[in-house]
mmCIF file of the N, C-alpha and C atoms, coordinates in Angstrom:
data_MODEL
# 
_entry.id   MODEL 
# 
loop_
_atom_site.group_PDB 
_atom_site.id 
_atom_site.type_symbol 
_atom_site.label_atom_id 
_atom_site.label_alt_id 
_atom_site.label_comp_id 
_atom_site.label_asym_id 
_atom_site.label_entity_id 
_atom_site.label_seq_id 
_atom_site.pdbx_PDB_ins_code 
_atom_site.Cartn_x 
_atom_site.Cartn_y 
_atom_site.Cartn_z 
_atom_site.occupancy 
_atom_site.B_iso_or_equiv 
_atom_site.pdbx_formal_charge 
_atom_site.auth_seq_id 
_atom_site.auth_comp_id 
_atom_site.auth_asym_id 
_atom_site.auth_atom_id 
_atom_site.pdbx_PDB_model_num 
ATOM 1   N N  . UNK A 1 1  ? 0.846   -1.181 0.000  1.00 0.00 ? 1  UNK A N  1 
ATOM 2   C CA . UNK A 1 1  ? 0.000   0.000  0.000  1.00 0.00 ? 1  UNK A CA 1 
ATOM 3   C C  . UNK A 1 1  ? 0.893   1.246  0.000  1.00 0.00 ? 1  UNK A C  1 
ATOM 4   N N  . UNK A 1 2  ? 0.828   2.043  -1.170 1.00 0.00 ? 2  UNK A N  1 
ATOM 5   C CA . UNK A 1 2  ? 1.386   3.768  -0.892 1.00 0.00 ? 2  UNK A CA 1 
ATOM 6   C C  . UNK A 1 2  ? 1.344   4.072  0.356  1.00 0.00 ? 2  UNK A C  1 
ATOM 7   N N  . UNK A 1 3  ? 2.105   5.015  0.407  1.00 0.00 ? 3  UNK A N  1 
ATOM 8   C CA . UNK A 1 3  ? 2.320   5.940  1.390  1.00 0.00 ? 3  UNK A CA 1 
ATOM 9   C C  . UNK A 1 3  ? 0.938   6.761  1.854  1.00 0.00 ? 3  UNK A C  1 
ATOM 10  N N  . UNK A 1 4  ? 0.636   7.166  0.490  1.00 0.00 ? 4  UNK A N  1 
ATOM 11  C CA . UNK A 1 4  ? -0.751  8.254  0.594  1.00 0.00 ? 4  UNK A CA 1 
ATOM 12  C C  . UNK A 1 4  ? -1.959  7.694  1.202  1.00 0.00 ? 4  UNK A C  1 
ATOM 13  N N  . UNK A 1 5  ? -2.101  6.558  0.608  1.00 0.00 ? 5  UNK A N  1 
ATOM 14  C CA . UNK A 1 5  ? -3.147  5.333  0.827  1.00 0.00 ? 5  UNK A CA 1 
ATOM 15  C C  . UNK A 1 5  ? -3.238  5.604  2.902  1.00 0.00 ? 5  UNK A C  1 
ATOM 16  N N  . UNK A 1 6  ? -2.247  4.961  2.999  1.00 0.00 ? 6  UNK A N  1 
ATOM 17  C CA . UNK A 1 6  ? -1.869  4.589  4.230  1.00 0.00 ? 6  UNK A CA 1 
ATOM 18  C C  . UNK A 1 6  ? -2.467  6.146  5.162  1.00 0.00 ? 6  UNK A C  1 
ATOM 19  N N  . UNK A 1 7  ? -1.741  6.916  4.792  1.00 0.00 ? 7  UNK A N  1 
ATOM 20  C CA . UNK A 1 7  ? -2.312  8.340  5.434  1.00 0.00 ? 7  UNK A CA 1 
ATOM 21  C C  . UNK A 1 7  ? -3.513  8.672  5.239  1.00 0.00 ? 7  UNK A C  1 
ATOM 22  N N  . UNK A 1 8  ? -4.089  9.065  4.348  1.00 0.00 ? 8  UNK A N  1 
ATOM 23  C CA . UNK A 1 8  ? -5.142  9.144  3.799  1.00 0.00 ? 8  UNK A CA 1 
ATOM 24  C C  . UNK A 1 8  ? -6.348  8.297  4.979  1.00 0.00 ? 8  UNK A C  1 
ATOM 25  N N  . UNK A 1 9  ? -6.100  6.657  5.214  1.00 0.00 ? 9  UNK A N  1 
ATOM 26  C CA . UNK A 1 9  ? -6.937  5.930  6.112  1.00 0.00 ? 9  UNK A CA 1 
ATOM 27  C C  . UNK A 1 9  ? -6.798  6.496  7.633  1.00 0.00 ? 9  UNK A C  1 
ATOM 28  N N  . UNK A 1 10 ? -5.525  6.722  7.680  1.00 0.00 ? 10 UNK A N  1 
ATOM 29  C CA . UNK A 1 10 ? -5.312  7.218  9.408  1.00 0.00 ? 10 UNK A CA 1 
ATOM 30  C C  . UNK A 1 10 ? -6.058  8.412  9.673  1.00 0.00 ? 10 UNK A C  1 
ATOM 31  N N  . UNK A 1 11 ? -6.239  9.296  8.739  1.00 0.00 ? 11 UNK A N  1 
ATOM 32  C CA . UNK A 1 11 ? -7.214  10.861 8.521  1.00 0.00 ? 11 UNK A CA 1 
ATOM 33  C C  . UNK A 1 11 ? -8.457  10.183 9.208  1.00 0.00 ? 11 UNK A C  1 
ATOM 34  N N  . UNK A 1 12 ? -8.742  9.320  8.125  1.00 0.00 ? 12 UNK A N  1 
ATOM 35  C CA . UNK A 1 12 ? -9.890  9.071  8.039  1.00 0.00 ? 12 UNK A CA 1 
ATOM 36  C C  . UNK A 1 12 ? -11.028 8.674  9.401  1.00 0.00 ? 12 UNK A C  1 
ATOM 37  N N  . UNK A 1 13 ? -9.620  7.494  10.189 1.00 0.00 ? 13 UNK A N  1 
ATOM 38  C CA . UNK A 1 13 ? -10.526 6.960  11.289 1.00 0.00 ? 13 UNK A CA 1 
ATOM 39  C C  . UNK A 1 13 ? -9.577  7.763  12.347 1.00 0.00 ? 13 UNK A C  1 
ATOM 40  N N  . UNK A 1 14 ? -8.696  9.098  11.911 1.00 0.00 ? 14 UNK A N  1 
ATOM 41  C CA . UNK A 1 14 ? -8.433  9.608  13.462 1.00 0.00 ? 14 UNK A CA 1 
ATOM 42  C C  . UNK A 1 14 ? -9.244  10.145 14.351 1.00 0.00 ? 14 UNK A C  1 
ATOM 43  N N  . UNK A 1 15 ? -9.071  10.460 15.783 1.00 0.00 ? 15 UNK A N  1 
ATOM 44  C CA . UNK A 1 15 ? -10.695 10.596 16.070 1.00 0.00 ? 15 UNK A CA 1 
ATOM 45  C C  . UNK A 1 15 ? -10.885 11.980 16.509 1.00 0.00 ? 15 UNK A C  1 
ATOM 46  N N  . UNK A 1 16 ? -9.731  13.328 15.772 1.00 0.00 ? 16 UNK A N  1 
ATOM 47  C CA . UNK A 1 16 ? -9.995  14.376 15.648 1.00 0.00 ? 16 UNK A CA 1 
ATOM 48  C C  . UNK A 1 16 ? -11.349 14.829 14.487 1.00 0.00 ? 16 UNK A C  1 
ATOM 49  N N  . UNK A 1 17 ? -10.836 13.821 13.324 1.00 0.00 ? 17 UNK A N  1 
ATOM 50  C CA . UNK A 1 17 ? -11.711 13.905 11.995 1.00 0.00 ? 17 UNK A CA 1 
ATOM 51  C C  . UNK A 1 17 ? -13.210 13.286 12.591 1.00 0.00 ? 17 UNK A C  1 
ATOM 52  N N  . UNK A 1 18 ? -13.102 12.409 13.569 1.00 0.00 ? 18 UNK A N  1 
ATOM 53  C CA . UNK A 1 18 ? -14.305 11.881 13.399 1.00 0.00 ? 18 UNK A CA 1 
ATOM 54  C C  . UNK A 1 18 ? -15.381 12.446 14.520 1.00 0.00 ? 18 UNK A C  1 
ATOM 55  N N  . UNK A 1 19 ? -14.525 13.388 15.681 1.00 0.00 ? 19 UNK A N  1 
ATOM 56  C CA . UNK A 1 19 ? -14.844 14.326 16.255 1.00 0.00 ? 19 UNK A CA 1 
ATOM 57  C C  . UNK A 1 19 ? -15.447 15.633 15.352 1.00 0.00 ? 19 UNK A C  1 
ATOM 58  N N  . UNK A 1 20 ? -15.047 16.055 14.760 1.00 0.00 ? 20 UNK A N  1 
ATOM 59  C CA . UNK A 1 20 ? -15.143 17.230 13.874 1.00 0.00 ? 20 UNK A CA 1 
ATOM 60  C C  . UNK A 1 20 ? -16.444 16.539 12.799 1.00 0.00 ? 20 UNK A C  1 
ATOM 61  N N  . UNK A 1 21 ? -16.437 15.204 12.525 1.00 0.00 ? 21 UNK A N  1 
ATOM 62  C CA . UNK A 1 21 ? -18.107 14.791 12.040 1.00 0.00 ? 21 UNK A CA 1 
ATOM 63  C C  . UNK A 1 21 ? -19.262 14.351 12.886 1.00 0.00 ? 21 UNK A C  1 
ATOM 64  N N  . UNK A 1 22 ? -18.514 14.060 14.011 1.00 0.00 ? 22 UNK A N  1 
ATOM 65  C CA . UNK A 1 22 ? -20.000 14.159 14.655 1.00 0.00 ? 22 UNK A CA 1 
ATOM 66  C C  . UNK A 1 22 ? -20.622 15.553 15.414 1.00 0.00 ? 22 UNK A C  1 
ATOM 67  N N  . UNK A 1 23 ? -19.516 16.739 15.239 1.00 0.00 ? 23 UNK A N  1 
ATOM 68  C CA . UNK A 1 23 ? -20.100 18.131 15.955 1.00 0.00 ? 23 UNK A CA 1 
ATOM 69  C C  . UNK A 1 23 ? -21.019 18.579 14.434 1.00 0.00 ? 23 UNK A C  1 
ATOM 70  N N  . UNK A 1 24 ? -20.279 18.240 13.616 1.00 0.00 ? 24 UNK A N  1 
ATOM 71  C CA . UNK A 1 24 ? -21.260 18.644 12.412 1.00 0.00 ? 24 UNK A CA 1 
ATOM 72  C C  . UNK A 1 24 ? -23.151 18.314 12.041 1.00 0.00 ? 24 UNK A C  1 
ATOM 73  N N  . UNK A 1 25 ? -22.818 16.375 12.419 1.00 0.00 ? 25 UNK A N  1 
ATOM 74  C CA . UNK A 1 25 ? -23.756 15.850 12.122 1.00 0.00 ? 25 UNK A CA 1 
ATOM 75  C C  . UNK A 1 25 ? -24.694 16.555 14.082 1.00 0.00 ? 25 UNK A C  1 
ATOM 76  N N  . UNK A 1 26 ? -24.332 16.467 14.861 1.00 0.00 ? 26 UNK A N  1 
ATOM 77  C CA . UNK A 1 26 ? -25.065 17.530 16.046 1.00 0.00 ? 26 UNK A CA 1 
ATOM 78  C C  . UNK A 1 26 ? -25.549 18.861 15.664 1.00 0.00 ? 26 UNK A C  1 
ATOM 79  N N  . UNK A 1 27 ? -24.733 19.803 15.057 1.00 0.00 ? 27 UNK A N  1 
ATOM 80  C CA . UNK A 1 27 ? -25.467 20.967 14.896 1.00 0.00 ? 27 UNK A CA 1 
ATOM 81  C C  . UNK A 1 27 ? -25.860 21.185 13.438 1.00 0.00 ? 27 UNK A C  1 
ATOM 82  N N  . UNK A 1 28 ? -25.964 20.503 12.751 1.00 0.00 ? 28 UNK A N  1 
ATOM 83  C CA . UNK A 1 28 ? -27.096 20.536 11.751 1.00 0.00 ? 28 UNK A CA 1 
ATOM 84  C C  . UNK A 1 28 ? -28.326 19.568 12.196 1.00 0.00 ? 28 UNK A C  1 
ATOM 85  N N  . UNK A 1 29 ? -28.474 18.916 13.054 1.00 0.00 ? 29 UNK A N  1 
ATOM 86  C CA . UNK A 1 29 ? -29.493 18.179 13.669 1.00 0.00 ? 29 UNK A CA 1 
ATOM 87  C C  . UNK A 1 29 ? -30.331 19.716 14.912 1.00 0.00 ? 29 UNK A C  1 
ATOM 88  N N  . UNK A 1 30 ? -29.584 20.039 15.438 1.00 0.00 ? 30 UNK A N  1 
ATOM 89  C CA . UNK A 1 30 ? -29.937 20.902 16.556 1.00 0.00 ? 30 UNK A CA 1 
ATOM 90  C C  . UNK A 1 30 ? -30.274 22.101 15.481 1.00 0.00 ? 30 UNK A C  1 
ATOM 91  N N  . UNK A 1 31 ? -29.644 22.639 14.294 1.00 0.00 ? 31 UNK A N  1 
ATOM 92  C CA . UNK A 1 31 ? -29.765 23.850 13.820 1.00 0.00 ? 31 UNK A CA 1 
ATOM 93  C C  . UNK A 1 31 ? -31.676 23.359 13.069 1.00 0.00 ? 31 UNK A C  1 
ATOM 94  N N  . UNK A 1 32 ? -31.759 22.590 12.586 1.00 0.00 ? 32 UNK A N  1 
ATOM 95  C CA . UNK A 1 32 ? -32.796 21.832 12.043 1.00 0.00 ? 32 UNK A CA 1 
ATOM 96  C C  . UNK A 1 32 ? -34.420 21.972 13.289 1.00 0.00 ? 32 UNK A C  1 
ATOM 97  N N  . UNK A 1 33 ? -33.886 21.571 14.581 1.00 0.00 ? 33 UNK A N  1 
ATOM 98  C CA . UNK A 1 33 ? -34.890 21.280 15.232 1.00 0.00 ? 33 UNK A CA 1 
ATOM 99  C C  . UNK A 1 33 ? -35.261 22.803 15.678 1.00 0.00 ? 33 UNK A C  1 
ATOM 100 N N  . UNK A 1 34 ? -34.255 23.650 15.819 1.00 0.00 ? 34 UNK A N  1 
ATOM 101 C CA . UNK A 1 34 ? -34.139 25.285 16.310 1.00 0.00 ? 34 UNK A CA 1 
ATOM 102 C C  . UNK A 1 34 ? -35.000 26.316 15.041 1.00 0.00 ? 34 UNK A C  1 
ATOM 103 N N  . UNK A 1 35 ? -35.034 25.627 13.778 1.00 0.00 ? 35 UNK A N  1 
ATOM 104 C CA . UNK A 1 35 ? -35.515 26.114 13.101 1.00 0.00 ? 35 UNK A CA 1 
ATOM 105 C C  . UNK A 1 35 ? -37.518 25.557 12.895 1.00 0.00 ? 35 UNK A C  1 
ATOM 106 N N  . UNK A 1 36 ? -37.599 24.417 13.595 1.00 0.00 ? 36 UNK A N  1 
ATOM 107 C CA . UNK A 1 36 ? -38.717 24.221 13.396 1.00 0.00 ? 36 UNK A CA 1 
ATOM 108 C C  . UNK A 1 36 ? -39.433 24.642 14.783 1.00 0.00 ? 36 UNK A C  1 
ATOM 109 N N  . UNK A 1 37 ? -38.947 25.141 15.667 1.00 0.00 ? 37 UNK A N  1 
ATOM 110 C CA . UNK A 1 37 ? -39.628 24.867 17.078 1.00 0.00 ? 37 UNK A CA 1 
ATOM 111 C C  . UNK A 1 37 ? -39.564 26.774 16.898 1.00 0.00 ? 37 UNK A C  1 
ATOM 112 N N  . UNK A 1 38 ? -38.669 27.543 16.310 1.00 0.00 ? 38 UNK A N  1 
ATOM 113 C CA . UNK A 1 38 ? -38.987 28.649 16.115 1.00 0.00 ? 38 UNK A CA 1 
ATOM 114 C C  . UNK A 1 38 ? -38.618 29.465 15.011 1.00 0.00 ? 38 UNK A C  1 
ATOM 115 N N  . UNK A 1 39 ? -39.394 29.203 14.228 1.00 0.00 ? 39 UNK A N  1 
ATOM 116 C CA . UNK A 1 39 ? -39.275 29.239 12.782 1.00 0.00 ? 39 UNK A CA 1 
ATOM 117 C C  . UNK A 1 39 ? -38.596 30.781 11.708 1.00 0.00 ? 39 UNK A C  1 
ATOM 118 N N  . UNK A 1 40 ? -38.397 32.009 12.806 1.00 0.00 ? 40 UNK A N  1 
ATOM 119 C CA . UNK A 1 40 ? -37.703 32.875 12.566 1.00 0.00 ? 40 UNK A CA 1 
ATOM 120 C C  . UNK A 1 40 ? -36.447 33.061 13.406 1.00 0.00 ? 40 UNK A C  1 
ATOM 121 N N  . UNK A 1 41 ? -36.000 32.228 13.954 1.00 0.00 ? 41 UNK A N  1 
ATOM 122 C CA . UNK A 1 41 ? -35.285 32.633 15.392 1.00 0.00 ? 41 UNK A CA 1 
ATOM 123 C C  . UNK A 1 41 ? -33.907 33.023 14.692 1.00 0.00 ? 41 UNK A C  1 
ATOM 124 N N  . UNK A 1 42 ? -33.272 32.524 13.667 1.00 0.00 ? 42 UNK A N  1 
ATOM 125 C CA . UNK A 1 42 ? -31.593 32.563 12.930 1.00 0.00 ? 42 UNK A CA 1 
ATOM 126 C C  . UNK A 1 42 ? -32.019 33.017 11.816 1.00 0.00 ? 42 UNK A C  1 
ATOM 127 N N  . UNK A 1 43 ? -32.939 33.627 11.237 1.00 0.00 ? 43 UNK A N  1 
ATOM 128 C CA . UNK A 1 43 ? -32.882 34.010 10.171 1.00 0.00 ? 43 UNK A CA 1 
ATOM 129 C C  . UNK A 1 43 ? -31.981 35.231 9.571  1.00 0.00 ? 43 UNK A C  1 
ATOM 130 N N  . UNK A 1 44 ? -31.486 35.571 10.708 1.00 0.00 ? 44 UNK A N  1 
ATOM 131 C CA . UNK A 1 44 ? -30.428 36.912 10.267 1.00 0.00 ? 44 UNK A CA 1 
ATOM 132 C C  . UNK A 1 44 ? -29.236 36.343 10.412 1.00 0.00 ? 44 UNK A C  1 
ATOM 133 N N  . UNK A 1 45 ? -29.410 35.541 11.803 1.00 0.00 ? 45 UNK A N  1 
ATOM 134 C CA . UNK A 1 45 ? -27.428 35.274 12.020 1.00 0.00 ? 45 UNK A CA 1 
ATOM 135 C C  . UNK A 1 45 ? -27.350 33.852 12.214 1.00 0.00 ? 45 UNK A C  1 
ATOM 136 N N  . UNK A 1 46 ? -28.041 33.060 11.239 1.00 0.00 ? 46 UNK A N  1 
ATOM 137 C CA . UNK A 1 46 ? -27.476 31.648 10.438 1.00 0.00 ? 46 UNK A CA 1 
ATOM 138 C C  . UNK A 1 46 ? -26.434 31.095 10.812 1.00 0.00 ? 46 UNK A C  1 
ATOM 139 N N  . UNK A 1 47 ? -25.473 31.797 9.642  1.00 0.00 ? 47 UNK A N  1 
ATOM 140 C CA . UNK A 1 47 ? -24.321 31.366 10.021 1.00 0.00 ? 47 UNK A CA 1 
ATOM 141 C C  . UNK A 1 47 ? -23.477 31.126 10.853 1.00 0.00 ? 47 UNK A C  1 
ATOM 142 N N  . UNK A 1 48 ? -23.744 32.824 11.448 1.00 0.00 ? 48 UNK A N  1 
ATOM 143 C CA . UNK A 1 48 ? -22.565 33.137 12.920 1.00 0.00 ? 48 UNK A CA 1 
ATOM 144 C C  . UNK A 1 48 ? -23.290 31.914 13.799 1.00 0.00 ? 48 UNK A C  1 
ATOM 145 N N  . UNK A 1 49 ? -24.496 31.756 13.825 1.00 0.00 ? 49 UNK A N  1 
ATOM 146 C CA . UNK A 1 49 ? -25.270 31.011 15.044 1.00 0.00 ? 49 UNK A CA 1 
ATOM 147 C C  . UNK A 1 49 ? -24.651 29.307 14.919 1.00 0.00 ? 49 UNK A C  1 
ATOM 148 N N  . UNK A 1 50 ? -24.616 28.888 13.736 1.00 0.00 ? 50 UNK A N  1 
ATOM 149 C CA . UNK A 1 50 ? -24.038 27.460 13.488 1.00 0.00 ? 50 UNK A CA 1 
ATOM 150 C C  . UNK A 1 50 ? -23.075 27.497 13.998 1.00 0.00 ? 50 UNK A C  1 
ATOM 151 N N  . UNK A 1 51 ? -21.639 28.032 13.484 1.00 0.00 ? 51 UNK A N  1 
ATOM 152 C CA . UNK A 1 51 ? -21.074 28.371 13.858 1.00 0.00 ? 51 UNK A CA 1 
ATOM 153 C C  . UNK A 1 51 ? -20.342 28.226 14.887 1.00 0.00 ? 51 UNK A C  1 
ATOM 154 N N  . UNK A 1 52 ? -20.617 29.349 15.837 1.00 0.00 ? 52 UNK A N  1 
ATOM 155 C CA . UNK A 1 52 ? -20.772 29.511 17.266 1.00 0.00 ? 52 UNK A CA 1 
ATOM 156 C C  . UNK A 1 52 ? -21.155 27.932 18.033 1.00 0.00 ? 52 UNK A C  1 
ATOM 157 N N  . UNK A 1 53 ? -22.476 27.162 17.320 1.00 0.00 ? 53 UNK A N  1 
ATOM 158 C CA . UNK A 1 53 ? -22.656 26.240 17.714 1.00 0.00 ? 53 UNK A CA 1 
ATOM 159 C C  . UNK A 1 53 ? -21.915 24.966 17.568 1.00 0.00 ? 53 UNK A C  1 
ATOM 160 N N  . UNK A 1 54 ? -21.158 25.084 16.553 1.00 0.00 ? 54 UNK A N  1 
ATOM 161 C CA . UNK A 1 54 ? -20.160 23.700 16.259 1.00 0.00 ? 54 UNK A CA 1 
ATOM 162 C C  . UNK A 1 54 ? -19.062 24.169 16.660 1.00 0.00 ? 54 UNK A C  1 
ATOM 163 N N  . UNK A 1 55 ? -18.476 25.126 16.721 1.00 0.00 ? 55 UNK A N  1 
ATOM 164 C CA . UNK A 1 55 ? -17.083 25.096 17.396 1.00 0.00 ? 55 UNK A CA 1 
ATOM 165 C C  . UNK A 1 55 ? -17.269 24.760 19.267 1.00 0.00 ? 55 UNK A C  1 
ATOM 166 N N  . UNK A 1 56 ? -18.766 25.121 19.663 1.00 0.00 ? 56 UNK A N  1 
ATOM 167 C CA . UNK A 1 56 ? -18.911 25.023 21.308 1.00 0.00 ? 56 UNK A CA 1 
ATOM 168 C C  . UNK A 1 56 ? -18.883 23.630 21.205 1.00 0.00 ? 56 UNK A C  1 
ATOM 169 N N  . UNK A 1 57 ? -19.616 23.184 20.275 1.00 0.00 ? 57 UNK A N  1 
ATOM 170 C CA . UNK A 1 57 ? -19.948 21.100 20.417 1.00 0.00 ? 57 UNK A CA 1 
ATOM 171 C C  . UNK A 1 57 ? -18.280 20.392 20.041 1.00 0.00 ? 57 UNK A C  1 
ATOM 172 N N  . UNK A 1 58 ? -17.657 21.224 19.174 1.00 0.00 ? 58 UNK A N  1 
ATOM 173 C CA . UNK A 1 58 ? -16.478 20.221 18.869 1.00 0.00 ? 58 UNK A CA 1 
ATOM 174 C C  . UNK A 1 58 ? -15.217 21.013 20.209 1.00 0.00 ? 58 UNK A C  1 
ATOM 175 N N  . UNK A 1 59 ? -15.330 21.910 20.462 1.00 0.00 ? 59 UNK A N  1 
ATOM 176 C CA . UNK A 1 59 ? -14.198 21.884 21.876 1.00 0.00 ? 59 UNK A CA 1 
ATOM 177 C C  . UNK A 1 59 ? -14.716 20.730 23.218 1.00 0.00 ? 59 UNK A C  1 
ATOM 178 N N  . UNK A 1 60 ? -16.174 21.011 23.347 1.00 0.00 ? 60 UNK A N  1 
ATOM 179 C CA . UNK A 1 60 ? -16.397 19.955 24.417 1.00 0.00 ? 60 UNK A CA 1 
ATOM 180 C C  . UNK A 1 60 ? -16.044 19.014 23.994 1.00 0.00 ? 60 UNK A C  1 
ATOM 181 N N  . UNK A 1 61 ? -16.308 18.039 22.539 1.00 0.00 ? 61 UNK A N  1 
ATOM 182 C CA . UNK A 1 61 ? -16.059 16.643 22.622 1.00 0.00 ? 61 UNK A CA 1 
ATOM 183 C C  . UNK A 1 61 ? -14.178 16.714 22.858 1.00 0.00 ? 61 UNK A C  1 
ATOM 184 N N  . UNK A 1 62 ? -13.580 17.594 22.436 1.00 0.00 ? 62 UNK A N  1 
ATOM 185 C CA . UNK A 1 62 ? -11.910 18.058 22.841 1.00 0.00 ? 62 UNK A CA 1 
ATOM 186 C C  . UNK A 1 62 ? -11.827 17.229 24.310 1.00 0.00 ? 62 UNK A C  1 
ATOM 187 N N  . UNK A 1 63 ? -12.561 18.352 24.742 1.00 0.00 ? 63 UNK A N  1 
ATOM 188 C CA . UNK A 1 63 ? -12.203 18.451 26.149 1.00 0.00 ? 63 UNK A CA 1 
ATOM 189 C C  . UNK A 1 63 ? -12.651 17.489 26.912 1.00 0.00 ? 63 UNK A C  1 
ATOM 190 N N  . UNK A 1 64 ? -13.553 16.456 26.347 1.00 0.00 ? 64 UNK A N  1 
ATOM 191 C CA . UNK A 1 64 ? -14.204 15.202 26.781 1.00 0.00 ? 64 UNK A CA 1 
ATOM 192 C C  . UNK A 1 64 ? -13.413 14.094 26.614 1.00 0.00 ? 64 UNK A C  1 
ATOM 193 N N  . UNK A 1 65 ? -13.099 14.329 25.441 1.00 0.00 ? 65 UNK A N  1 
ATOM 194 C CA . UNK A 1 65 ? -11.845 13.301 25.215 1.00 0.00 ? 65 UNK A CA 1 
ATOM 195 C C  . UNK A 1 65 ? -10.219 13.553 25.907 1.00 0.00 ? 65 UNK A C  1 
ATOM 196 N N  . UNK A 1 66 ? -10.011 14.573 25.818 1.00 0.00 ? 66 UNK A N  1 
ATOM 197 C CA . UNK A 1 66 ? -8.624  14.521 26.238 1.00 0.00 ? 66 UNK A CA 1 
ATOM 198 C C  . UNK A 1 66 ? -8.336  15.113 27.425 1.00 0.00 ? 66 UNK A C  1 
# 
C-alpha cells in the first residue's frame, strides 16, 4: 500500500476527523430542530449562530476526550 493510501486511512478513522463529524452531524441536527420549534429565530445570524454552535460542540467533545 502507498504511502498516501496509508495516510489518507489514518485521517480518516483519526478521532480528531471523526470528532469534527459528529459536531457537524449535532449541529445541523440541533440547527434543524431550532428552526422548526422557532421558525424565525436565525434568520439573520445563520451562520454566525451554526457556527458559534459547532465550534462550542467540537471543543467539548476536545475536552471530553482529552
Amino acid at each position: 500500500m502507498p504511502i498516501h493510501e496509508s495516510n489518507f486511512f489514518g485521517l480518516l478513522f483519526s478521532p480528531l476527523f471523526l470528532m469534527v463529524v459528529i459536531a457537524l452531524a449535532i449541529t445541523s441536527f440541533a440547527v434543524r430542530i431550532i428552526d422548526r420549534v422557532i421558525p424565525y429565530s436565525m434568520q439573520h445570524n445563520e451562520s454566525l449562530m451554526s457556527m458559534l454552535m459547532f465550534m462550542g460542540i467540537l471543543a467539548s467533545l476536545v475536552s471530553i476526550s482529552f
